[in-house]
XYZ file of C-alpha atoms in Angstrom:
122
model
C -98.377 59.932 45.868
C -101.561 60.956 44.048
C -101.520 60.205 40.330
C -103.630 61.607 37.518
C -103.299 59.964 34.115
C -104.896 61.332 30.969
C -105.643 59.291 27.859
C -107.648 59.484 24.659
C -105.732 62.124 22.764
C -104.761 61.744 19.141
C -104.921 63.148 15.640
C -108.330 64.007 14.220
C -109.639 66.039 11.295
C -111.589 69.251 11.651
C -115.139 68.457 12.674
C -114.173 65.191 14.310
C -114.546 64.026 17.890
C -112.377 62.710 20.693
C -113.103 61.562 24.222
C -110.463 62.191 26.855
C -110.275 60.346 30.158
C -108.526 61.195 33.403
C -108.067 58.527 36.060
C -107.108 59.497 39.601
C -105.343 56.958 41.776
C -103.465 56.654 45.065
C -105.557 59.256 46.868
C -106.708 58.546 50.435
C -109.239 61.377 50.120
C -112.364 61.793 48.020
C -112.046 63.997 44.930
C -113.548 67.462 45.164
C -113.282 69.644 42.056
C -111.825 68.488 38.744
C -110.813 70.341 35.638
C -109.480 70.102 32.113
C -106.887 72.560 30.826
C -104.946 72.844 27.605
C -101.774 74.412 26.347
C -101.085 75.155 22.714
C -97.518 75.622 21.446
C -96.215 79.044 22.389
C -99.267 79.888 24.482
C -100.144 79.859 28.149
C -102.131 77.060 29.685
C -105.865 77.832 29.671
C -108.833 76.434 31.499
C -111.181 74.389 29.314
C -113.805 73.005 31.702
C -114.443 72.317 35.370
C -116.806 70.047 37.246
C -117.679 70.059 40.942
C -118.608 67.248 43.297
C -122.312 67.769 42.577
C -121.762 67.737 38.829
C -121.977 71.465 38.149
C -119.847 72.332 35.127
C -118.356 75.422 33.553
C -116.713 75.883 30.175
C -114.424 78.299 28.432
C -116.433 80.335 25.894
C -114.374 78.874 23.041
C -115.554 75.306 23.760
C -119.063 75.851 25.130
C -121.607 73.852 23.162
C -118.941 71.572 21.683
C -117.270 70.008 24.735
C -118.922 68.140 27.618
C -117.203 67.345 30.912
C -118.436 64.507 33.122
C -117.177 62.428 36.016
C -117.699 58.937 37.406
C -116.671 59.092 41.036
C -117.007 55.356 41.642
C -114.088 54.896 39.259
C -112.300 58.167 40.122
C -112.552 59.134 36.469
C -113.347 62.326 34.588
C -114.131 62.594 30.886
C -114.095 65.304 28.260
C -116.205 64.645 25.178
C -114.962 66.924 22.423
C -117.109 67.341 19.309
C -116.841 69.593 16.259
C -113.119 69.931 16.821
C -111.255 72.840 15.268
C -107.547 73.341 14.551
C -107.434 75.893 17.379
C -108.328 73.098 19.807
C -104.883 71.603 19.202
C -102.710 71.343 22.297
C -101.727 69.243 25.262
C -104.720 68.578 27.501
C -104.157 68.263 31.235
C -106.512 67.215 33.999
C -106.447 68.511 37.548
C -108.117 67.592 40.812
C -108.239 68.634 44.409
C -109.560 66.638 47.316
C -111.911 66.881 50.279
C -109.789 67.322 53.394
C -110.684 65.836 56.791
C -112.846 68.085 58.978
C -110.892 71.060 60.264
C -108.028 70.629 57.830
C -106.891 73.205 55.263
C -107.842 72.748 51.589
C -105.612 70.343 49.702
C -103.216 71.187 46.912
C -104.321 70.786 43.326
C -102.776 67.824 41.535
C -102.068 67.561 37.817
C -101.564 64.895 35.189
C -98.839 64.959 32.564
C -101.176 65.605 29.661
C -102.324 64.011 26.426
C -101.746 65.494 22.982
C -104.708 66.499 20.832
C -104.017 67.514 17.250
C -106.765 68.721 14.933
C -105.795 68.918 11.272
C -107.380 71.376 8.882
């Protein structure tokens, strides 16, 4: 069973930085697209950033210019560097990934980690 495990969350003051990691394991297939999402208390989960196999990235407007997503495929790892953190960045951060199917196969499901808590104090 594919596993995604996030780490790096914690408590930080406004203006501080954190670096999240997501490690993918137990996949027989190469990783295709990856993403970071977050969910604040009482709110729906929202997309934060995505990164494709060729390194192209996209960001939610609220984090653009402050967050940077990257990936290291040799280690099946994705990162999210978060700078200039604000209280509204508080939430549980989840990573997701889908995989490159064998030729002629249908696209794979998207797999999710269990999340890591980020709390930004004012």
